CSV table of C-alpha atoms in Angstrom, one decimal:
chain,number,residue,atom,x,y,z
A,1,UNK,CA,-39.6,87.0,80.7
A,2,UNK,CA,-41.6,86.3,77.8
A,3,UNK,CA,-46.2,85.7,78.5
A,4,UNK,CA,-46.8,83.0,75.4
A,5,UNK,CA,-49.5,81.7,74.5
A,6,UNK,CA,-49.0,77.8,73.7
A,7,UNK,CA,-51.9,76.4,71.4
A,8,UNK,CA,-52.8,73.0,70.6
A,9,UNK,CA,-54.9,71.1,68.1
A,10,UNK,CA,-56.9,68.0,68.6
A,11,UNK,CA,-53.7,65.9,66.8
A,12,UNK,CA,-51.8,67.1,69.5
A,13,UNK,CA,-54.1,66.1,72.4
A,14,UNK,CA,-55.2,62.4,71.0
A,15,UNK,CA,-54.9,60.7,74.0
A,16,UNK,CA,-52.8,60.7,77.5
A,17,UNK,CA,-49.5,60.5,75.4
A,18,UNK,CA,-49.6,63.1,73.4
A,19,UNK,CA,-51.2,65.0,76.1
A,20,UNK,CA,-48.1,64.6,78.6
A,21,UNK,CA,-46.0,65.6,75.1
A,22,UNK,CA,-48.0,68.8,75.3
A,23,UNK,CA,-47.2,68.5,79.3
A,24,UNK,CA,-43.5,68.2,78.4
A,25,UNK,CA,-43.2,71.5,76.0
A,26,UNK,CA,-45.4,73.3,78.1
A,27,UNK,CA,-43.3,72.6,81.3
A,28,UNK,CA,-40.1,73.2,78.9
A,29,UNK,CA,-41.3,76.9,78.1
A,30,UNK,CA,-42.2,76.8,81.7
A,31,UNK,CA,-38.5,76.2,82.6
A,32,UNK,CA,-37.5,79.6,80.9
A,33,UNK,CA,-39.2,81.7,82.5
A,34,UNK,CA,-42.2,82.5,81.1
A,35,UNK,CA,-45.1,83.6,82.0
A,36,UNK,CA,-47.3,80.5,79.9
A,37,UNK,CA,-51.2,80.1,79.0
A,38,UNK,CA,-52.7,77.4,77.3
A,39,UNK,CA,-55.5,77.0,74.4
A,40,UNK,CA,-56.7,73.2,73.9
A,41,UNK,CA,-58.7,71.8,71.8
A,42,UNK,CA,-60.9,68.8,72.2
A,43,UNK,CA,-59.0,65.5,71.0
A,44,UNK,CA,-58.4,64.6,67.5
A,45,UNK,CA,-62.9,63.7,66.6
A,46,UNK,CA,-64.0,63.8,70.0
A,47,UNK,CA,-65.8,66.9,68.0
A,48,UNK,CA,-67.5,65.4,64.8
A,49,UNK,CA,-69.1,62.8,67.1
A,50,UNK,CA,-70.2,65.6,69.5
A,51,UNK,CA,-71.6,66.9,66.5
A,52,UNK,CA,-73.6,63.4,65.4
A,53,UNK,CA,-74.9,62.4,68.5
A,54,UNK,CA,-76.4,66.3,67.7
A,55,UNK,CA,-77.7,65.4,64.8
A,56,UNK,CA,-78.7,61.6,66.1
A,57,UNK,CA,-80.6,63.2,68.1
A,58,UNK,CA,-82.5,66.5,65.7
A,59,UNK,CA,-82.1,67.6,62.5
A,60,UNK,CA,-83.0,70.6,63.2
A,61,UNK,CA,-82.1,70.9,66.4
A,62,UNK,CA,-81.6,73.9,69.1
A,63,UNK,CA,-78.3,75.7,68.0
A,64,UNK,CA,-77.7,76.7,72.0
A,65,UNK,CA,-78.5,73.0,73.1
A,66,UNK,CA,-75.7,72.8,70.9
A,67,UNK,CA,-73.1,74.2,72.4
A,68,UNK,CA,-73.5,73.1,75.4
A,69,UNK,CA,-73.0,69.5,74.2
A,70,UNK,CA,-70.4,69.9,71.5
A,71,UNK,CA,-68.1,72.3,73.7
A,72,UNK,CA,-67.4,69.3,76.0
A,73,UNK,CA,-64.6,68.8,74.5
A,74,UNK,CA,-62.2,71.3,75.2
A,75,UNK,CA,-63.3,70.3,78.7
A,76,UNK,CA,-62.3,67.4,79.1
A,77,UNK,CA,-58.8,67.9,77.1
A,78,UNK,CA,-58.0,70.7,79.7
A,79,UNK,CA,-58.5,69.0,82.0
A,80,UNK,CA,-56.3,66.5,81.6
A,81,UNK,CA,-53.1,68.9,80.6
A,82,UNK,CA,-53.9,70.4,83.7
A,83,UNK,CA,-53.7,67.0,85.8
A,84,UNK,CA,-51.2,66.4,83.4
A,85,UNK,CA,-48.7,69.2,84.4
A,86,UNK,CA,-49.5,68.7,88.0
A,87,UNK,CA,-48.5,65.0,87.6
A,88,UNK,CA,-44.9,66.5,86.1
A,89,UNK,CA,-43.7,69.5,88.1
A,90,UNK,CA,-45.4,72.0,87.4
A,91,UNK,CA,-48.5,74.1,88.8
A,92,UNK,CA,-51.8,74.1,86.4
A,93,UNK,CA,-55.4,75.1,86.6
A,94,UNK,CA,-57.9,74.9,84.2
A,95,UNK,CA,-59.8,77.8,83.4
A,96,UNK,CA,-63.4,77.3,81.5
A,97,UNK,CA,-64.7,79.9,79.2
A,98,UNK,CA,-67.2,80.9,82.0
A,99,UNK,CA,-64.9,80.9,84.4
A,100,UNK,CA,-63.1,83.3,83.1
A,101,UNK,CA,-64.9,85.3,82.0
A,102,UNK,CA,-64.5,84.5,77.7
A,103,UNK,CA,-67.6,87.5,76.4
A,104,UNK,CA,-69.0,86.1,72.9
A,105,UNK,CA,-72.0,87.8,71.3
A,106,UNK,CA,-75.2,85.1,71.2
A,107,UNK,CA,-75.2,83.8,67.6
A,108,UNK,CA,-74.8,79.9,69.0
A,109,UNK,CA,-72.0,77.3,67.2
A,110,UNK,CA,-71.0,80.8,65.7
A,111,UNK,CA,-70.5,82.8,68.1
A,112,UNK,CA,-67.9,86.1,68.2
A,113,UNK,CA,-65.6,86.9,70.3
A,114,UNK,CA,-66.0,90.6,72.3
A,115,UNK,CA,-64.3,90.3,75.9
A,116,UNK,CA,-62.1,88.9,78.0
A,117,UNK,CA,-61.8,89.5,81.8
A,118,UNK,CA,-58.2,89.0,82.2
A,119,UNK,CA,-58.3,90.2,86.2
A,120,UNK,CA,-57.7,86.9,87.5
A,121,UNK,CA,-55.9,85.5,84.5
A,122,UNK,CA,-53.1,87.9,85.3
A,123,UNK,CA,-53.7,86.9,89.0
A,124,UNK,CA,-52.9,83.3,88.6
A,125,UNK,CA,-50.1,83.9,86.1
A,126,UNK,CA,-48.3,86.3,88.7
A,127,UNK,CA,-48.5,83.1,91.5
A,128,UNK,CA,-46.4,80.9,88.4
A,129,UNK,CA,-49.7,79.0,87.1
A,130,UNK,CA,-49.8,77.7,83.9
A,131,UNK,CA,-53.7,79.2,82.6
A,132,UNK,CA,-54.6,76.0,80.7
A,133,UNK,CA,-57.6,77.4,78.3
A,134,UNK,CA,-60.4,75.0,76.1
A,135,UNK,CA,-60.8,77.1,73.4
A,136,UNK,CA,-64.0,77.2,70.8
A,137,UNK,CA,-66.3,78.9,73.6
A,138,UNK,CA,-67.2,81.2,76.2
A,139,UNK,CA,-69.9,83.4,77.4
A,140,UNK,CA,-73.3,85.1,76.4
A,141,UNK,CA,-74.2,88.2,78.4
A,142,UNK,CA,-77.5,85.7,79.4
A,143,UNK,CA,-75.1,82.3,80.7
A,144,UNK,CA,-75.1,80.2,78.1
A,145,UNK,CA,-72.6,78.4,77.3
A,146,UNK,CA,-71.3,79.5,73.3
A,147,UNK,CA,-68.6,78.2,70.6
A,148,UNK,CA,-66.9,79.5,67.7
A,149,UNK,CA,-67.5,77.7,64.9
A,150,UNK,CA,-65.0,74.8,63.7
A,151,UNK,CA,-61.2,75.9,64.3
A,152,UNK,CA,-62.9,78.2,66.6
A,153,UNK,CA,-59.7,77.0,69.2
A,154,UNK,CA,-58.0,79.4,67.2
A,155,UNK,CA,-60.0,82.0,67.6
A,156,UNK,CA,-59.9,81.7,71.3
A,157,UNK,CA,-55.5,81.5,71.8
A,158,UNK,CA,-55.3,84.6,69.2
A,159,UNK,CA,-57.8,86.4,71.7
A,160,UNK,CA,-56.5,84.9,74.9
A,161,UNK,CA,-53.0,86.4,73.3
A,162,UNK,CA,-54.2,89.5,73.2
A,163,UNK,CA,-56.0,90.3,75.9
A,164,UNK,CA,-53.3,89.5,78.0
A,165,UNK,CA,-50.8,91.3,75.7
A,166,UNK,CA,-48.7,88.5,75.0
A,167,UNK,CA,-44.8,88.5,73.4
A,168,UNK,CA,-46.3,85.7,70.8
A,169,UNK,CA,-49.1,83.3,70.2
A,170,UNK,CA,-47.6,80.3,69.4
A,171,UNK,CA,-50.1,77.5,67.4
A,172,UNK,CA,-49.1,73.6,67.3
A,173,UNK,CA,-50.5,72.1,64.9
A,174,UNK,CA,-49.9,68.0,62.4
A,175,UNK,CA,-48.3,70.6,60.1
A,176,UNK,CA,-44.6,72.0,61.0
A,177,UNK,CA,-45.4,75.9,58.9
A,178,UNK,CA,-48.1,77.0,56.0
A,179,UNK,CA,-46.9,76.0,52.8
A,180,UNK,CA,-47.6,76.5,49.2
A,181,UNK,CA,-50.3,73.9,49.5
A,182,UNK,CA,-51.0,71.3,50.8
A,183,UNK,CA,-48.0,68.8,50.5
A,184,UNK,CA,-50.7,66.0,50.2
A,185,UNK,CA,-51.1,66.6,46.7
A,186,UNK,CA,-48.3,68.1,45.7
A,187,UNK,CA,-45.0,66.4,47.2
A,188,UNK,CA,-43.1,69.7,45.9
A,189,UNK,CA,-45.1,72.0,47.6
A,190,UNK,CA,-43.0,74.0,50.1
A,191,UNK,CA,-42.5,75.6,53.7
A,192,UNK,CA,-43.0,79.8,53.7
A,193,UNK,CA,-40.8,81.0,56.3
A,194,UNK,CA,-43.2,83.7,56.6
A,195,UNK,CA,-46.0,84.3,55.3
A,196,UNK,CA,-48.6,88.2,55.6
A,197,UNK,CA,-52.3,88.5,57.1
A,198,UNK,CA,-53.8,89.4,54.7
A,199,UNK,CA,-52.3,86.6,52.6
A,200,UNK,CA,-52.6,83.9,54.9
A,201,UNK,CA,-56.6,86.0,56.0
A,202,UNK,CA,-57.0,85.5,52.3
A,203,UNK,CA,-55.6,81.4,52.2
A,204,UNK,CA,-57.1,80.3,55.2
A,205,UNK,CA,-60.7,81.7,54.5
A,206,UNK,CA,-60.5,79.6,51.6
A,207,UNK,CA,-60.0,76.3,51.6
A,208,UNK,CA,-56.3,75.7,54.3
A,209,UNK,CA,-56.8,73.9,56.6
A,210,UNK,CA,-53.2,75.1,59.5
A,211,UNK,CA,-55.2,78.5,61.1
A,212,UNK,CA,-58.5,79.5,61.4
A,213,UNK,CA,-60.2,82.9,59.2
A,214,UNK,CA,-61.4,84.6,62.3
A,215,UNK,CA,-58.6,84.2,64.2
A,216,UNK,CA,-56.1,85.2,61.3
A,217,UNK,CA,-57.7,88.7,60.9
A,218,UNK,CA,-57.9,89.2,64.4
A,219,UNK,CA,-54.2,89.0,65.0
A,220,UNK,CA,-54.3,91.0,61.4
A,221,UNK,CA,-56.5,93.0,64.2
A,222,UNK,CA,-54.4,93.0,67.2
A,223,UNK,CA,-50.8,93.1,65.8
A,224,UNK,CA,-50.3,90.1,67.3
A,225,UNK,CA,-47.2,87.8,65.6
A,226,UNK,CA,-48.5,84.7,65.8
A,227,UNK,CA,-46.6,81.3,64.5
A,228,UNK,CA,-46.8,78.6,62.6
A,229,UNK,CA,-45.5,75.4,64.2
A,230,UNK,CA,-45.2,71.4,64.9
A,231,UNK,CA,-46.1,69.8,67.9
A,232,UNK,CA,-44.4,66.1,66.8
A,233,UNK,CA,-41.0,67.7,66.7
A,234,UNK,CA,-38.7,65.3,69.4
A,235,UNK,CA,-38.5,67.1,72.7
A,236,UNK,CA,-35.1,67.4,72.2
A,237,UNK,CA,-36.3,70.4,69.2
A,238,UNK,CA,-35.2,73.7,70.7
A,239,UNK,CA,-37.8,76.1,71.5
A,240,UNK,CA,-40.3,77.1,69.7
A,241,UNK,CA,-38.5,81.6,70.0
A,242,UNK,CA,-35.7,80.0,68.3
A,243,UNK,CA,-36.6,77.7,65.2
A,244,UNK,CA,-40.3,79.4,63.8
A,245,UNK,CA,-42.2,77.4,61.5
A,246,UNK,CA,-44.3,79.6,59.4
A,247,UNK,CA,-44.0,83.9,60.9
A,248,UNK,CA,-47.2,85.5,60.4
A,249,UNK,CA,-46.4,88.8,60.2
A,250,UNK,CA,-47.7,92.5,58.8
A,251,UNK,CA,-46.7,93.0,54.7
A,252,UNK,CA,-44.3,95.5,55.8
A,253,UNK,CA,-41.5,92.7,57.5
A,254,UNK,CA,-41.0,90.8,54.7
A,255,UNK,CA,-38.9,91.7,51.6
A,256,UNK,CA,-39.2,92.0,48.7
A,257,UNK,CA,-36.5,89.3,47.8
A,258,UNK,CA,-39.1,87.0,50.2
A,259,UNK,CA,-41.5,88.2,47.5
A,260,UNK,CA,-43.9,86.7,44.7
A,261,UNK,CA,-46.5,86.7,42.5
A,262,UNK,CA,-48.5,83.9,44.1
A,263,UNK,CA,-47.5,83.1,47.9
A,264,UNK,CA,-50.6,79.8,47.5
A,265,UNK,CA,-52.9,77.9,46.6
A,266,UNK,CA,-55.9,77.1,49.2
A,267,UNK,CA,-58.5,74.4,47.6
A,268,UNK,CA,-61.9,73.9,49.6
A,269,UNK,CA,-64.1,70.6,48.9
A,270,UNK,CA,-66.9,71.8,51.7
A,271,UNK,CA,-68.9,74.2,49.9
A,272,UNK,CA,-72.5,73.5,48.5
A,273,UNK,CA,-74.3,75.8,45.6
A,274,UNK,CA,-76.9,76.6,44.8
A,275,UNK,CA,-79.1,77.5,42.1
A,276,UNK,CA,-82.3,79.7,42.1
A,277,UNK,CA,-84.2,79.9,38.6
A,278,UNK,CA,-86.3,82.2,37.5
A,279,UNK,CA,-85.9,84.9,40.0
A,280,UNK,CA,-88.0,88.2,39.6
A,281,UNK,CA,-85.6,90.7,37.5
A,282,UNK,CA,-86.5,92.7,39.1
A,283,UNK,CA,-84.9,95.9,42.5
A,284,UNK,CA,-84.5,94.1,45.5
A,285,UNK,CA,-84.8,90.5,45.3
A,286,UNK,CA,-81.2,90.0,45.6
A,287,UNK,CA,-81.8,91.4,48.6
A,288,UNK,CA,-84.8,89.2,49.1
A,289,UNK,CA,-82.3,86.5,48.9
A,290,UNK,CA,-80.6,86.6,50.8
A,291,UNK,CA,-81.4,88.8,53.8
A,292,UNK,CA,-83.5,85.6,55.1
A,293,UNK,CA,-79.9,83.4,54.8
A,294,UNK,CA,-77.7,86.9,57.1
A,295,UNK,CA,-80.7,86.4,59.5
A,296,UNK,CA,-79.4,82.7,59.7
A,297,UNK,CA,-75.9,83.9,60.4
A,298,UNK,CA,-75.0,81.7,57.2
A,299,UNK,CA,-72.1,82.9,54.7
A,300,UNK,CA,-72.6,83.2,51.4
A,301,UNK,CA,-69.2,83.0,48.9
A,302,UNK,CA,-69.3,83.2,45.1
A,303,UNK,CA,-72.7,85.0,43.9
A,304,UNK,CA,-73.8,85.3,40.2
A,305,UNK,CA,-76.8,86.8,38.9
A,306,UNK,CA,-77.2,85.6,35.3
A,307,UNK,CA,-80.0,86.6,32.6
A,308,UNK,CA,-82.4,84.0,32.3
A,309,UNK,CA,-84.2,83.0,28.6
A,310,UNK,CA,-87.1,83.7,29.8
A,311,UNK,CA,-87.7,87.4,30.1
A,312,UNK,CA,-88.3,89.8,32.7
A,313,UNK,CA,-86.6,86.9,35.6
A,314,UNK,CA,-82.8,86.2,35.7
A,315,UNK,CA,-80.8,82.7,37.8
A,316,UNK,CA,-78.9,83.3,40.6
A,317,UNK,CA,-76.2,80.7,41.8
A,318,UNK,CA,-74.0,81.3,45.1
A,319,UNK,CA,-71.7,78.9,46.8
A,320,UNK,CA,-72.4,78.1,50.9
A,321,UNK,CA,-70.0,75.7,53.5
A,322,UNK,CA,-71.5,72.0,53.0
A,323,UNK,CA,-72.9,72.4,56.9
A,324,UNK,CA,-74.7,75.2,56.4
A,325,UNK,CA,-77.3,73.6,53.1
A,326,UNK,CA,-79.9,72.7,55.1
A,327,UNK,CA,-80.7,75.7,56.6
A,328,UNK,CA,-80.0,77.5,53.9
A,329,UNK,CA,-82.1,75.8,52.2
A,330,UNK,CA,-84.6,75.7,54.6
A,331,UNK,CA,-84.3,79.6,55.0
A,332,UNK,CA,-84.7,80.1,51.4
A,333,UNK,CA,-88.6,77.7,51.1
A,334,UNK,CA,-89.7,79.2,54.2
A,335,UNK,CA,-89.6,83.3,51.5
A,336,UNK,CA,-89.9,81.4,48.8
A,337,UNK,CA,-93.2,83.3,48.1
A,338,UNK,CA,-91.5,86.5,48.9
A,339,UNK,CA,-88.7,85.9,46.2
A,340,UNK,CA,-90.2,84.4,44.0
A,341,UNK,CA,-88.3,81.8,42.0
A,342,UNK,CA,-89.3,78.8,40.3
A,343,UNK,CA,-86.8,76.3,41.6
A,344,UNK,CA,-83.8,75.4,44.2
A,345,UNK,CA,-80.9,73.5,42.8
A,346,UNK,CA,-78.0,72.4,44.8
A,347,UNK,CA,-75.0,71.2,43.9
A,348,UNK,CA,-72.1,69.4,46.8
A,349,UNK,CA,-70.1,67.9,44.3
A,350,UNK,CA,-68.0,71.1,44.0
A,351,UNK,CA,-64.9,72.8,45.7
A,352,UNK,CA,-63.5,76.2,45.7
A,353,UNK,CA,-59.8,76.7,43.9
A,354,UNK,CA,-57.9,79.6,44.7
A,355,UNK,CA,-54.6,81.5,43.5
A,356,UNK,CA,-53.3,83.7,46.8
A,357,UNK,CA,-50.8,86.9,46.8
A,358,UNK,CA,-49.8,90.2,47.8
A,359,UNK,CA,-47.5,90.5,44.5
A,360,UNK,CA,-51.2,90.3,42.1
A,361,UNK,CA,-51.6,93.4,42.9
A,362,UNK,CA,-48.7,95.1,40.0
A,363,UNK,CA,-49.0,91.6,38.1
A,364,UNK,CA,-51.5,91.4,35.4
A,365,UNK,CA,-52.4,88.2,34.0
A,366,UNK,CA,-52.6,86.1,37.3
A,367,UNK,CA,-55.9,85.9,35.8
A,368,UNK,CA,-56.2,84.8,32.9
A,369,UNK,CA,-52.7,82.0,33.2
A,370,UNK,CA,-55.0,80.4,36.4
A,371,UNK,CA,-58.3,80.1,33.4
A,372,UNK,CA,-56.3,79.1,30.5
A,373,UNK,CA,-54.0,76.5,32.7
A,374,UNK,CA,-57.0,74.9,33.3
A,375,UNK,CA,-58.8,75.4,30.5
A,376,UNK,CA,-56.1,73.1,29.2
A,377,UNK,CA,-56.3,70.0,31.5
A,378,UNK,CA,-59.9,70.2,30.2
A,379,UNK,CA,-61.9,71.4,33.9
A,380,UNK,CA,-64.5,73.8,33.5
A,381,UNK,CA,-65.0,76.2,35.5
A,382,UNK,CA,-68.5,76.7,36.8
A,383,UNK,CA,-68.4,80.7,38.8
A,384,UNK,CA,-65.7,82.7,39.4
A,385,UNK,CA,-64.3,85.8,42.5
A,386,UNK,CA,-61.8,87.6,43.1
A,387,UNK,CA,-60.4,90.2,45.3
A,388,UNK,CA,-57.6,91.8,45.4
A,389,UNK,CA,-55.0,89.7,46.3
A,390,UNK,CA,-56.8,86.5,45.6
A,391,UNK,CA,-58.4,84.7,42.2
A,392,UNK,CA,-60.9,81.8,43.4
A,393,UNK,CA,-62.6,79.1,40.6
A,394,UNK,CA,-65.3,76.7,40.9
A,395,UNK,CA,-65.2,73.4,39.3
A,396,UNK,CA,-65.8,70.0,40.3
A,397,UNK,CA,-64.9,68.1,42.7
A,398,UNK,CA,-63.9,64.8,41.0
A,399,UNK,CA,-60.5,67.7,39.8
A,400,UNK,CA,-59.0,68.8,42.3
A,401,UNK,CA,-56.2,67.5,43.3
A,402,UNK,CA,-55.7,67.6,39.3
A,403,UNK,CA,-56.2,71.6,39.2
A,404,UNK,CA,-54.5,72.1,42.4
A,405,UNK,CA,-51.1,69.9,40.3
A,406,UNK,CA,-51.2,71.4,37.2
A,407,UNK,CA,-51.6,75.9,39.2
A,408,UNK,CA,-48.5,75.3,41.3
A,409,UNK,CA,-46.0,74.6,38.7
A,410,UNK,CA,-47.8,76.9,36.1
A,411,UNK,CA,-47.7,79.7,38.5
A,412,UNK,CA,-43.3,77.9,39.3
A,413,UNK,CA,-44.6,77.1,43.1
A,414,UNK,CA,-42.6,74.1,43.2
A,415,UNK,CA,-39.9,73.0,45.5
A,416,UNK,CA,-35.8,71.8,43.1
A,417,UNK,CA,-35.0,69.2,45.6
A,418,UNK,CA,-37.9,66.8,46.7
A,419,UNK,CA,-38.7,64.9,44.8
A,420,UNK,CA,-42.2,64.2,42.7
């Protein structure tokens, strides 16, 4: 008997027909003698609809009440899947985040899981029940509902798998694995059999939509074996443990034959660029910029500081998620007196392009290839950031698809057996 966590995304739960299909897949795992916990997302588009209501109510909504509203989508799908399982003859019950409970921080809309009590969950599984758990949500110590940020159901699934010591965590999505890049942009993109935790962490952080960044970081920390699978295979498809999509594993599990210089190319159009002009070029000036952003739980990515034309001042440019742009501007304007900048300029028509691969540790010239390839196509680079296994650049959003295609070819990632 194995303990399995199965996570289904919004497209997998989009309507009763698909929910019944999910129930049939879960039933097969139960029939195989496994103990199963299922983590579900809201129906496709439902969270966006609920977020829209919050924004319509107020552009500066209370994050605590926002969490109450947007967590409702997962509550609906968890109850519906439990009903569908019961109708299929499978004992099941739903557990909301506060019922287990899933303890989180109080950073509303971007909370972090602290601990999960599994006593009730273990008892339920021992009784032969399937536990259906809404992803994306938890509860604070003062009993307020929290949400984990967009894509948070992936993190919920990995956290549940770690807490219940599951043998594996299967993430079912609308794709059948992790590809070298988005196949909708590059038809020659290849599905990867294995990706290291570290590579997947970088890919997720720079725009790959397959898994949420925090879920990969948690899987790496807790050594949870994760595989990405398609939920749109037929009912007669082999069981998940016999036909994996892409396995997310430790670097030691990937042999030298499988390893290549670049694993994948990601893009992200959900970035916004902010430039503060004529910031005093004095010690502590940069800290004064980023302290209010950190206090507002806003993640900053690329950072560039340039000496301005006037002596004693500098321009500082950085990127934030587009969803946090309004709050970033508000926080910076409130701290304007302390920072001392002259003007705040923002631009949302940008995209981040990243190349990722553990092979970069032992090979030179990766960045040079990227810059040369983009330059040959007349694509201007607005900002650059690097890590040990990643190089990212900021470009105009209209050039995103061209940049991804030419880089995919430049690094030899095109599949030879797929028509362009």
